[in-house]
mmCIF file of C-alpha atoms in Angstrom:
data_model
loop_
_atom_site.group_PDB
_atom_site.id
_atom_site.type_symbol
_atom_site.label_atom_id
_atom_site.label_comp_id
_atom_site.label_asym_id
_atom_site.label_seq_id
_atom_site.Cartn_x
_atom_site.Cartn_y
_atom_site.Cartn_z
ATOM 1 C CA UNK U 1 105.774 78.557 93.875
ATOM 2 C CA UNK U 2 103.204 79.654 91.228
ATOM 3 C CA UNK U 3 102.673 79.974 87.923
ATOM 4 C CA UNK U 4 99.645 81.765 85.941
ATOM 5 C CA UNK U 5 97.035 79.225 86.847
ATOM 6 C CA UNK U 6 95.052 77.632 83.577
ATOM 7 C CA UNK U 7 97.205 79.295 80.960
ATOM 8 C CA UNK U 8 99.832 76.475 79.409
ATOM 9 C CA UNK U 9 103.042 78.564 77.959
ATOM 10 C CA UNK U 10 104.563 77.126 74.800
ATOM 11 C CA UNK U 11 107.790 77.081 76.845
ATOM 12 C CA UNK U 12 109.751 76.994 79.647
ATOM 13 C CA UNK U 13 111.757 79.764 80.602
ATOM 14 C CA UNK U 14 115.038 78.018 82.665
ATOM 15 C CA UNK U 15 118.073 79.779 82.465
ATOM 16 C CA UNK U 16 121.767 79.305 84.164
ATOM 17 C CA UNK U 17 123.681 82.481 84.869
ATOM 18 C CA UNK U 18 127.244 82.617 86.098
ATOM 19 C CA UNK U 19 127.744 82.809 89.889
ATOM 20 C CA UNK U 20 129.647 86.055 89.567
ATOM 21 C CA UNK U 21 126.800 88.171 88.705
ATOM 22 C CA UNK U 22 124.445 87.024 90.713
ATOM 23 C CA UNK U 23 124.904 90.159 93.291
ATOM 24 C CA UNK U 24 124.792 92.477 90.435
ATOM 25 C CA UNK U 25 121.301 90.690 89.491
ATOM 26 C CA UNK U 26 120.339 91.046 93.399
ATOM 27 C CA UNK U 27 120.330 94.575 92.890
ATOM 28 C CA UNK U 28 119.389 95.741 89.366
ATOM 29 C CA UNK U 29 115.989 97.027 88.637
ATOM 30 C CA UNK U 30 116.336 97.120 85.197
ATOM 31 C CA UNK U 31 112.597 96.510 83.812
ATOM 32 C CA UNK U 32 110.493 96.966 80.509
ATOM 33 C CA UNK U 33 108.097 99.849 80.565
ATOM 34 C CA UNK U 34 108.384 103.322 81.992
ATOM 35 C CA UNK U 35 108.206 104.616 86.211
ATOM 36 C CA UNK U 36 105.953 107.197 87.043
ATOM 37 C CA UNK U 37 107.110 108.018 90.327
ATOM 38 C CA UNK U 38 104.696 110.433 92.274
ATOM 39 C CA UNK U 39 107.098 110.200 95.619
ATOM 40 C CA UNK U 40 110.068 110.355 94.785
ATOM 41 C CA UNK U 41 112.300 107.608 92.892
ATOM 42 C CA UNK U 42 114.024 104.881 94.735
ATOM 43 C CA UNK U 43 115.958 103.678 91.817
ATOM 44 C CA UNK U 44 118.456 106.520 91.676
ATOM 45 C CA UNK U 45 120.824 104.145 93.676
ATOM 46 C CA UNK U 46 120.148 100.907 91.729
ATOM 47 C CA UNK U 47 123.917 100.593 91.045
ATOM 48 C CA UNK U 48 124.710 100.771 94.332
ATOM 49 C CA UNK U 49 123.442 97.778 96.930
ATOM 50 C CA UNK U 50 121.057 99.368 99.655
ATOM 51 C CA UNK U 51 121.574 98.692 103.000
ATOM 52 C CA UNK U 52 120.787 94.643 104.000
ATOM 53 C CA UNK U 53 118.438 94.241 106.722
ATOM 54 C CA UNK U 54 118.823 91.359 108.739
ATOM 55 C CA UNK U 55 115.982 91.877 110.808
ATOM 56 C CA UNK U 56 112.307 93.451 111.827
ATOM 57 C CA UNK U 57 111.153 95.387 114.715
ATOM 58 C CA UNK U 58 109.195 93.717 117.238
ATOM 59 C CA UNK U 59 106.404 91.331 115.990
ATOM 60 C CA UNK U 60 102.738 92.218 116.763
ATOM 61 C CA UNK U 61 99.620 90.051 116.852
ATOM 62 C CA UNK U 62 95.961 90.584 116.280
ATOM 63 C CA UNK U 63 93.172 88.295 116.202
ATOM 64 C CA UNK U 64 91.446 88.614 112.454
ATOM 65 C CA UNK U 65 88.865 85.948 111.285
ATOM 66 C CA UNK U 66 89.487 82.528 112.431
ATOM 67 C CA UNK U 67 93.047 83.616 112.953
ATOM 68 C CA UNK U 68 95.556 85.387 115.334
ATOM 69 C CA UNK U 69 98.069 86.685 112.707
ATOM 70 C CA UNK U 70 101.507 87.628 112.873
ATOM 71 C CA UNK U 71 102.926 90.513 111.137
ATOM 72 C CA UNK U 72 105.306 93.500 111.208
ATOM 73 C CA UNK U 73 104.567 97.247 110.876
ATOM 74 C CA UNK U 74 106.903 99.940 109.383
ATOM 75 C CA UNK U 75 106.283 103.554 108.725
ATOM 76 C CA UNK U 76 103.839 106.042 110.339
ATOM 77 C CA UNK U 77 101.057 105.335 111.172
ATOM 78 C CA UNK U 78 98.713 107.565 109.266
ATOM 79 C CA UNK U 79 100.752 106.757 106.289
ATOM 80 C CA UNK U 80 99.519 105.257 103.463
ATOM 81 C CA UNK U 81 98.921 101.612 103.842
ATOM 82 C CA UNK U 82 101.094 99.016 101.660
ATOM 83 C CA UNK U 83 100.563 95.347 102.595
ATOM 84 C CA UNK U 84 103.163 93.028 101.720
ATOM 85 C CA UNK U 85 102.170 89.624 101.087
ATOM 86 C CA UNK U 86 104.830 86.438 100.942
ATOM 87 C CA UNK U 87 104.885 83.096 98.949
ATOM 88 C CA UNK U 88 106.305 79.637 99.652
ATOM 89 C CA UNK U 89 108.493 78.260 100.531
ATOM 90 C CA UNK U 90 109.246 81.718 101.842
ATOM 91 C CA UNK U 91 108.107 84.234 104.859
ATOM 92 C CA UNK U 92 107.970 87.430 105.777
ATOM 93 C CA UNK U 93 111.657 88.538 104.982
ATOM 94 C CA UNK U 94 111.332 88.195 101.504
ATOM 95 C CA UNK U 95 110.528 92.126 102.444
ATOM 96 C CA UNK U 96 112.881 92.740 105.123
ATOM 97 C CA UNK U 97 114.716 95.662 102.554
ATOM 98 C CA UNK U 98 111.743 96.668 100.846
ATOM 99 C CA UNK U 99 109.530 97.821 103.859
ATOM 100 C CA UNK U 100 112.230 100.330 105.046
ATOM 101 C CA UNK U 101 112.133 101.620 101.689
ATOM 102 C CA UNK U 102 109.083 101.988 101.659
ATOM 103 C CA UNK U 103 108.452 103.476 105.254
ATOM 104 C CA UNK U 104 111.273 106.261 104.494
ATOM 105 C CA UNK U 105 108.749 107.378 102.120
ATOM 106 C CA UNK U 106 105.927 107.862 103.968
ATOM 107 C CA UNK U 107 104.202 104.259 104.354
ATOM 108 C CA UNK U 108 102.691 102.629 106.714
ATOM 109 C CA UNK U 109 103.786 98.898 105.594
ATOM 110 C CA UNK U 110 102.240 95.526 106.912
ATOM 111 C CA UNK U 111 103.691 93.064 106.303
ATOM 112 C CA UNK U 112 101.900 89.395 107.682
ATOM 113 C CA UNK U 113 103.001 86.326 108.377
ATOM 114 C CA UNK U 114 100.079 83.908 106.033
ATOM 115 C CA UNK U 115 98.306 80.561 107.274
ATOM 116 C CA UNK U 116 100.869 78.070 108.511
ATOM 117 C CA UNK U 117 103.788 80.159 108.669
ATOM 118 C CA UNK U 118 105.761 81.956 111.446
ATOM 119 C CA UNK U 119 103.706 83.315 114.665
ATOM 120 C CA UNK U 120 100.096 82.912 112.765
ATOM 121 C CA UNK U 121 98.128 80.366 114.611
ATOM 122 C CA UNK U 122 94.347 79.168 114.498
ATOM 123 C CA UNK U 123 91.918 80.682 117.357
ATOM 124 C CA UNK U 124 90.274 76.947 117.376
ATOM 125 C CA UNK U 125 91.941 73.280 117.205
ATOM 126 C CA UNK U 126 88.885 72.739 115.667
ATOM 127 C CA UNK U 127 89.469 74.735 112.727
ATOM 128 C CA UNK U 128 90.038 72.899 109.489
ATOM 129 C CA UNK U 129 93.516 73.682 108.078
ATOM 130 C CA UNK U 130 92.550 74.829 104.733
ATOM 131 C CA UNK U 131 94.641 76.150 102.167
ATOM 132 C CA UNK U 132 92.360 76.482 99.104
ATOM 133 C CA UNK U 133 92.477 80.292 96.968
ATOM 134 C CA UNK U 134 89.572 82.108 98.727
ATOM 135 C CA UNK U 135 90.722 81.297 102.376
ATOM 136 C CA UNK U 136 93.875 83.148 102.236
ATOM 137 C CA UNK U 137 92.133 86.340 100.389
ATOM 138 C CA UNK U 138 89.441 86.287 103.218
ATOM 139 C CA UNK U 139 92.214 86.449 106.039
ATOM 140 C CA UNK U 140 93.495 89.375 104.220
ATOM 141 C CA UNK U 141 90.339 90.914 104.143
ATOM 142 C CA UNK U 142 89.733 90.415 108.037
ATOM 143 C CA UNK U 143 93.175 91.530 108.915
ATOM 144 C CA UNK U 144 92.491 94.590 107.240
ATOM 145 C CA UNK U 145 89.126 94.995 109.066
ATOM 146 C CA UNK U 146 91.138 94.227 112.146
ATOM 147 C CA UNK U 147 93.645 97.098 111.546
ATOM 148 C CA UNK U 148 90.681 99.134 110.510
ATOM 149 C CA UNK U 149 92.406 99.758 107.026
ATOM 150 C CA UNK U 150 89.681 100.436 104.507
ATOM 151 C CA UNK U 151 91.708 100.604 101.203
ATOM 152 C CA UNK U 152 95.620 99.295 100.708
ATOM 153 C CA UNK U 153 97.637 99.059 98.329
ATOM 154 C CA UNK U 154 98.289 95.388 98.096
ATOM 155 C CA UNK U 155 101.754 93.823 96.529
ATOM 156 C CA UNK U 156 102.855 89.981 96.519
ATOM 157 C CA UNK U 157 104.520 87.464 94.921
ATOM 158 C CA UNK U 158 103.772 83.591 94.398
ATOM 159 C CA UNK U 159 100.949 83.113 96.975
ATOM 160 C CA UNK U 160 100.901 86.291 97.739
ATOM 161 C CA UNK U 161 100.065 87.353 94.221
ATOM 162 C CA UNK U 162 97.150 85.373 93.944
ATOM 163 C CA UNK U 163 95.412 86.408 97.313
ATOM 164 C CA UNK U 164 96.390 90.137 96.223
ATOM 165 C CA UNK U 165 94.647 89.182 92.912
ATOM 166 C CA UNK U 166 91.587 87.654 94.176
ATOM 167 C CA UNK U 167 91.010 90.921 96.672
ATOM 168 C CA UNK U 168 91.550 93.219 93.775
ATOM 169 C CA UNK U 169 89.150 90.793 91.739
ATOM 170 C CA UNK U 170 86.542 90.266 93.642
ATOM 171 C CA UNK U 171 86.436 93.181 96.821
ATOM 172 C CA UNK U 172 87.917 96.270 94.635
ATOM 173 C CA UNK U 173 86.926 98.912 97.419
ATOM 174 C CA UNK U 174 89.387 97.605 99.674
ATOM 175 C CA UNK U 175 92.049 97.415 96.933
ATOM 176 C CA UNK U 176 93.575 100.950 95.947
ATOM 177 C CA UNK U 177 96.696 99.781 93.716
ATOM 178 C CA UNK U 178 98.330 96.117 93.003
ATOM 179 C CA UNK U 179 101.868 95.042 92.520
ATOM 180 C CA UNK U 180 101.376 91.267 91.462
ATOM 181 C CA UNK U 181 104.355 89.591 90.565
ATOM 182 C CA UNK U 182 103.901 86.887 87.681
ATOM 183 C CA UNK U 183 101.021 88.513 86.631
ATOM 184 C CA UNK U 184 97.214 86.899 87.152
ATOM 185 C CA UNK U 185 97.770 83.643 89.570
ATOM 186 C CA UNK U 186 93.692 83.184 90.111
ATOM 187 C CA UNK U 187 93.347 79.500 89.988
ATOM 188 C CA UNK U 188 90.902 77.994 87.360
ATOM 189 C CA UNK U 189 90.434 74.375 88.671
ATOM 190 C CA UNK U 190 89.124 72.883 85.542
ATOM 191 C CA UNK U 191 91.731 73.943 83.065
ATOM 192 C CA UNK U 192 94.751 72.865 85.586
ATOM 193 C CA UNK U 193 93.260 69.368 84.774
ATOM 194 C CA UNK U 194 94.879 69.795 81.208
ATOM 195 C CA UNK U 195 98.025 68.642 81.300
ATOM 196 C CA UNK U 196 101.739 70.921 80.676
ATOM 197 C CA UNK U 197 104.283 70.155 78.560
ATOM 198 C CA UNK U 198 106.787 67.240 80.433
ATOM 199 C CA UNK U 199 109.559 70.026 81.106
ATOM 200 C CA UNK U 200 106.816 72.034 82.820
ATOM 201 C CA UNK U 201 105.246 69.194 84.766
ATOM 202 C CA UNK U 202 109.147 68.100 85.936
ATOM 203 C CA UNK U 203 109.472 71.773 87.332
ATOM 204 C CA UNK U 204 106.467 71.013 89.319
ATOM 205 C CA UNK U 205 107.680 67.964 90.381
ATOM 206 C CA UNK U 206 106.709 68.785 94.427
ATOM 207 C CA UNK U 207 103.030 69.431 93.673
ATOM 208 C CA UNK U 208 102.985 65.602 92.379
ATOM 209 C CA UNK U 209 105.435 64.430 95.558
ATOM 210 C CA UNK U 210 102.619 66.701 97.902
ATOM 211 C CA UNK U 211 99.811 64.530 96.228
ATOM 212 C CA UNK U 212 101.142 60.975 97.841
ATOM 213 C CA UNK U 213 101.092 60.512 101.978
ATOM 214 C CA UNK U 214 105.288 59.657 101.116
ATOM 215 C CA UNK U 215 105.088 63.360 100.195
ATOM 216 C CA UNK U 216 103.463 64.698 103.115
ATOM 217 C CA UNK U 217 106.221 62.188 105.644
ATOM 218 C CA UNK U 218 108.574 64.017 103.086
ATOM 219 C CA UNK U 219 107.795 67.980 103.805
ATOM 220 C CA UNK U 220 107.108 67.012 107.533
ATOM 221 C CA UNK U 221 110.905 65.339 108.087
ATOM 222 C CA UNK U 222 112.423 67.386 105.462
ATOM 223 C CA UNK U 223 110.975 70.524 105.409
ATOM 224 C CA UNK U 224 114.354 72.615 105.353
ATOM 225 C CA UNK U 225 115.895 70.282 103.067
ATOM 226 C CA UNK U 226 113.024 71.104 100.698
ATOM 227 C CA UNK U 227 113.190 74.472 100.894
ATOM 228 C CA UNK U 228 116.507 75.434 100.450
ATOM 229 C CA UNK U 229 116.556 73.109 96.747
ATOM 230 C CA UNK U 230 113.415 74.930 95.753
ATOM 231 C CA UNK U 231 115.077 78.403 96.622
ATOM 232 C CA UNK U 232 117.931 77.425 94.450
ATOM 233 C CA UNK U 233 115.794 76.157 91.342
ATOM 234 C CA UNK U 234 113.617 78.923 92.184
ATOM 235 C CA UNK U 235 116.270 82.037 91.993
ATOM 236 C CA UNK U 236 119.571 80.522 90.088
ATOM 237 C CA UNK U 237 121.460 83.777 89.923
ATOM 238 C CA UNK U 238 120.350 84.709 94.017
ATOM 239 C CA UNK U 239 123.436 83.819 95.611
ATOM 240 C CA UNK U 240 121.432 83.720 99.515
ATOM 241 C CA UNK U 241 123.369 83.497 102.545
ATOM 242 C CA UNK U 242 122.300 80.190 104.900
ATOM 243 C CA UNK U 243 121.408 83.092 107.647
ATOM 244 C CA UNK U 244 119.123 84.563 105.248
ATOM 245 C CA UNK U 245 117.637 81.071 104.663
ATOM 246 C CA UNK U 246 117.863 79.877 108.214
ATOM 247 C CA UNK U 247 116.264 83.237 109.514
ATOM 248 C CA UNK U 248 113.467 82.574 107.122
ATOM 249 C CA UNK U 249 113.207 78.465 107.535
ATOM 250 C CA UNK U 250 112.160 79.640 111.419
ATOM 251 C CA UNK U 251 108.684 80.163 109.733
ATOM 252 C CA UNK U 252 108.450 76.436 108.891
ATOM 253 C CA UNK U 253 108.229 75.467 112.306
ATOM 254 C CA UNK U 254 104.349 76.824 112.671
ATOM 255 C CA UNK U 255 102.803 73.817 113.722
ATOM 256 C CA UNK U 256 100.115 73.810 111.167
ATOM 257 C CA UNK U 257 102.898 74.216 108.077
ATOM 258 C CA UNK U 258 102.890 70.576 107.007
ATOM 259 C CA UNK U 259 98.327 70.506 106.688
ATOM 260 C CA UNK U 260 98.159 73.593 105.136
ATOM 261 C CA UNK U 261 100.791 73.362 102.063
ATOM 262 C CA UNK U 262 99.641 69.651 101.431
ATOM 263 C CA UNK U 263 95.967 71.079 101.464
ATOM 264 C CA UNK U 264 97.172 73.993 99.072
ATOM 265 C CA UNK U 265 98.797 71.996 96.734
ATOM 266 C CA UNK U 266 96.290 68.860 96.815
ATOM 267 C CA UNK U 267 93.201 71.341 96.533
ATOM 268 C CA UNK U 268 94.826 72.635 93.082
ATOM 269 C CA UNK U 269 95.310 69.498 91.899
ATOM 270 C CA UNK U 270 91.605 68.755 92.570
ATOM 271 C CA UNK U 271 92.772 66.163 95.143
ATOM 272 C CA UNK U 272 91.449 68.291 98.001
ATOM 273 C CA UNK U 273 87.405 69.449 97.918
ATOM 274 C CA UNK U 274 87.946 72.491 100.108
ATOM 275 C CA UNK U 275 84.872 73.878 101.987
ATOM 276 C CA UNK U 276 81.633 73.619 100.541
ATOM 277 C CA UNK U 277 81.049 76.896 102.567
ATOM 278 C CA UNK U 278 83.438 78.729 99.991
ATOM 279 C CA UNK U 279 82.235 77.226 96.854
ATOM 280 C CA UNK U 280 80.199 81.175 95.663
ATOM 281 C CA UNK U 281 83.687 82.595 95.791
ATOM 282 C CA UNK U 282 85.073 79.871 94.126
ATOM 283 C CA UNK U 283 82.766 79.996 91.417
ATOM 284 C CA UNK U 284 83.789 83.407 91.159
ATOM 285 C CA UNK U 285 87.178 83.012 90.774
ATOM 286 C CA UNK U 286 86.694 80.070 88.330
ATOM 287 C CA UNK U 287 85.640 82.152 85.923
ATOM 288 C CA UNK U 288 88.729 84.440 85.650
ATOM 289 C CA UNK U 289 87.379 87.426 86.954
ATOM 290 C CA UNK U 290 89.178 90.613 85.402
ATOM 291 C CA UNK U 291 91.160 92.882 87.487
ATOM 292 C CA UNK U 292 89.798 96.537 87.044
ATOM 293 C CA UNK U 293 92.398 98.357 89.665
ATOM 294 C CA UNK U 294 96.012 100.147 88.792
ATOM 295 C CA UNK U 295 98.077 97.378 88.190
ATOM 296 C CA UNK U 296 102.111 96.918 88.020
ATOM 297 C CA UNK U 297 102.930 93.094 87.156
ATOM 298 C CA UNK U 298 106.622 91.858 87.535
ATOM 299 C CA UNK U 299 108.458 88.948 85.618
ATOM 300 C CA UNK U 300 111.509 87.738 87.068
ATOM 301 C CA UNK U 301 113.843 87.041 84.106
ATOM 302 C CA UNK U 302 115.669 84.230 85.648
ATOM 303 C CA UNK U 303 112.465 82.662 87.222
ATOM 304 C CA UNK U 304 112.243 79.333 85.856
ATOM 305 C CA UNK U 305 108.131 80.366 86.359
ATOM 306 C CA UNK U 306 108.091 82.838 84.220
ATOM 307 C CA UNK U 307 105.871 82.845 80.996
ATOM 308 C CA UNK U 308 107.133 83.736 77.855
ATOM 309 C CA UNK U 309 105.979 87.357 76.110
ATOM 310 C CA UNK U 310 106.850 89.518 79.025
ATOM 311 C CA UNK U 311 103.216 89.299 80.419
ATOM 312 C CA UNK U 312 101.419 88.969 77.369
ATOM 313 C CA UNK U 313 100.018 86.068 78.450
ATOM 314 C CA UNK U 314 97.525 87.400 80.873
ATOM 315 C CA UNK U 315 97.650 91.087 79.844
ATOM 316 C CA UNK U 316 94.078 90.675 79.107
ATOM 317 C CA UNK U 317 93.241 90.293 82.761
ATOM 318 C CA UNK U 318 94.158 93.996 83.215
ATOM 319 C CA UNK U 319 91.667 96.413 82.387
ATOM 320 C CA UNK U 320 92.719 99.767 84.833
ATOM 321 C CA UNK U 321 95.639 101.230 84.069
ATOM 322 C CA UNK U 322 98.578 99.208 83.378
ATOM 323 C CA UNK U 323 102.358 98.780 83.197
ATOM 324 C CA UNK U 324 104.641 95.582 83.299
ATOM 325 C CA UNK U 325 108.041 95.316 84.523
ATOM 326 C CA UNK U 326 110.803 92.208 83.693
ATOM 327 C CA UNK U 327 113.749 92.864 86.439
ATOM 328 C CA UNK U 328 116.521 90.642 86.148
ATOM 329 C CA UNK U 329 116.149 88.239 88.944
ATOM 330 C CA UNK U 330 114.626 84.845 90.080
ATOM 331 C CA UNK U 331 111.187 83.972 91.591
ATOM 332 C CA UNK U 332 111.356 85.997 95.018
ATOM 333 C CA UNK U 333 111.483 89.285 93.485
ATOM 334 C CA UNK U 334 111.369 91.810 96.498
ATOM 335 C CA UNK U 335 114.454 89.861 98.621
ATOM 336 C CA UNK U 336 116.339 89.671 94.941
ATOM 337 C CA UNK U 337 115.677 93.355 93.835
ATOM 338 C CA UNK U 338 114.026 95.194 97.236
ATOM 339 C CA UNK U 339 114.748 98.534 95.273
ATOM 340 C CA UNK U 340 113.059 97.602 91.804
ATOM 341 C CA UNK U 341 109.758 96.433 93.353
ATOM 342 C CA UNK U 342 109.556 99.225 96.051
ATOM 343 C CA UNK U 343 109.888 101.209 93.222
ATOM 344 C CA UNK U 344 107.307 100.044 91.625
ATOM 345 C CA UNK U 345 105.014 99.959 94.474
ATOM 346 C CA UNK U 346 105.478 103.522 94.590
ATOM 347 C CA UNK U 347 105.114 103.920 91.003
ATOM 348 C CA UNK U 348 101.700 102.211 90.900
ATOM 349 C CA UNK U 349 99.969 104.079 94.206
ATOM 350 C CA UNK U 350 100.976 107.167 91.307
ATOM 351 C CA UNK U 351 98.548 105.869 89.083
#
């Protein structure tokens, strides 16, 4: 789970919302700000739920980097490119409605498995399982160089918002648009030393419990457990299904899941050095680099994560052409409202 890294919010967003709407919630797209559509609009049906996937095609690998990813392709081929990027404790099918979407409208949509999850393994045992910022924005880079995609238009959410952040940041060329959901997630090591208000550190309680080997035993025996009571804090109004977490919780069982959230977490905290051979990027990054591409960010309203001022907060971050969106849903936008954010991806490769 994220939250916009070095900026402390006044206050915490929690909200409880009765059961009975949450499939209503699912499906609306209602948002702040106005679509600009250049392909056509996908929210004409909001009222109406779209059809629910339970399921990919077949999954494809390619060695990229250090790394033989895992990943799913929808759409033709010499469409234009969309890659879908997924957060924890989540995989891959937080986009199992939005790539069709997507890929009925011309689209080629990739949509990868990330470090530790699913069918993505190391090409070495001798690699070292690191989960700081830049790695994850570099594997994006080589899987594009892989796939021999040259510009995308990136869109993620939780981690996936930050490596889509740091690519648009720092390697612009490769990024034509961005859909980053809870706005600018580029971590700024020194200021998450200052400490949040107690109802905001108590929300993080996990990245404390990640910190402590108890924590690690924890995650490694309990890793479904975990998961499914951070999916529920997470997204109070998403009434899930336990196929649609069980199909998901699959992606847990990578065997380097347990090193590389500890290592994300701990490395935030400043409890994990990361690899001196990254420390230019970092230095980079640590210094809040603005974001010159089209941008769309997303607020979930019910998203305990969520900062107050419907993206105020880091507005400044955004210097291309801009729009923000608050769709009434929890912390995995694209599983709660697939139509809303395809929409919006859309709307931003109009800009």
């Amino acid at each position: 789970m994220e939250k916009p890294e070095g900026i402390q919010p006044t206050r915490r967003h929690f909200v409880k919302v009765a059961a009975a709407a949450a499939v209503a919630a699912q499906f609306g797209i209602t948002y702040s700000g106005q679509a600009k559509a250049n392909r056509g609009n996908l929210s004409a049906r909001a009222s109406a739920a779209p059809r629910v996937h339970t399921s990919f095609g077949s999954l494809k690998q390619i060695k990229a980097g250090i790394l033989n990813v895992g990943y799913v392709e929808a759409g033709p081929v010499d469409g234009r490119v969309v890659i879908l990027l997924h957060g924890w404790p989540y995989d891959i099918h937080s986009y199992v409605d939005v790539a069709p979407l997507l890929a009925a409208k011309g689209y080629r949509v990739i949509v990868p498995y990330l470090r530790g999850h699913g069918t993505t393994r190391f090409l070495s045992s001798s690699t070292p399982r690191n989960a700081q910022q830049s790695v994850f924005a570099l594997d994006l880079i080589a899987l594009m160089d892989a796939l021999k995609i040259e510009r995308a238009i990136l869109a993620g959410y939780d981690w996936g918002s930050r490596t889509a952040d740091i690519v648009a940041a720092l390697w612009p060329e490769r990024c034509k648009a961005l859909l980053s959901v809870t706005g600018y997630l580029i971590t700024n090591p020194e200021a998450n030393k200052l400490p949040s208000p107690p109802k905001e550190e108590w929300a993080w309680w996990y990245q404390y419990y990640f910190a402590t080997e108890r924590g690690e035993l924890g995650l490694e025996k309990y890793r479904r457990d975990l998961a499914r009571l951070v999916w529920k804090f997470n997204s109070p109004t998403w009434n899930f299904s336990e196929a649609t977490f069980d199909r998901t919780a699959a992606a847990f069982n990578n065997p380097d899941y347990v090193s590389i959230v500890i290592d994300n977490y701990r490395w935030r905290l400043g409890l994990a050095k990361g690899d001196p051979g990254y420390n230019g990027i970092e230095s980079r990054l640590a210094v809040g680099p603005v974001i010159a591409v089209p941008t769309i960010t997303i607020d979930g309203e019910h998203d305990p994560f969520t900062p107050p001022g419907r993206g105020s907060i880091y507005r400044k971050k955004f210097s291309g052409k801009y729009e923000h969106r608050t769709l009434k849903v929890g912390h995995n936008v694209p599983q709660e409202a697939p139509q809303g954010f395809a929409q919006a991806v859309v709307d931003v490769d109009g800009f």
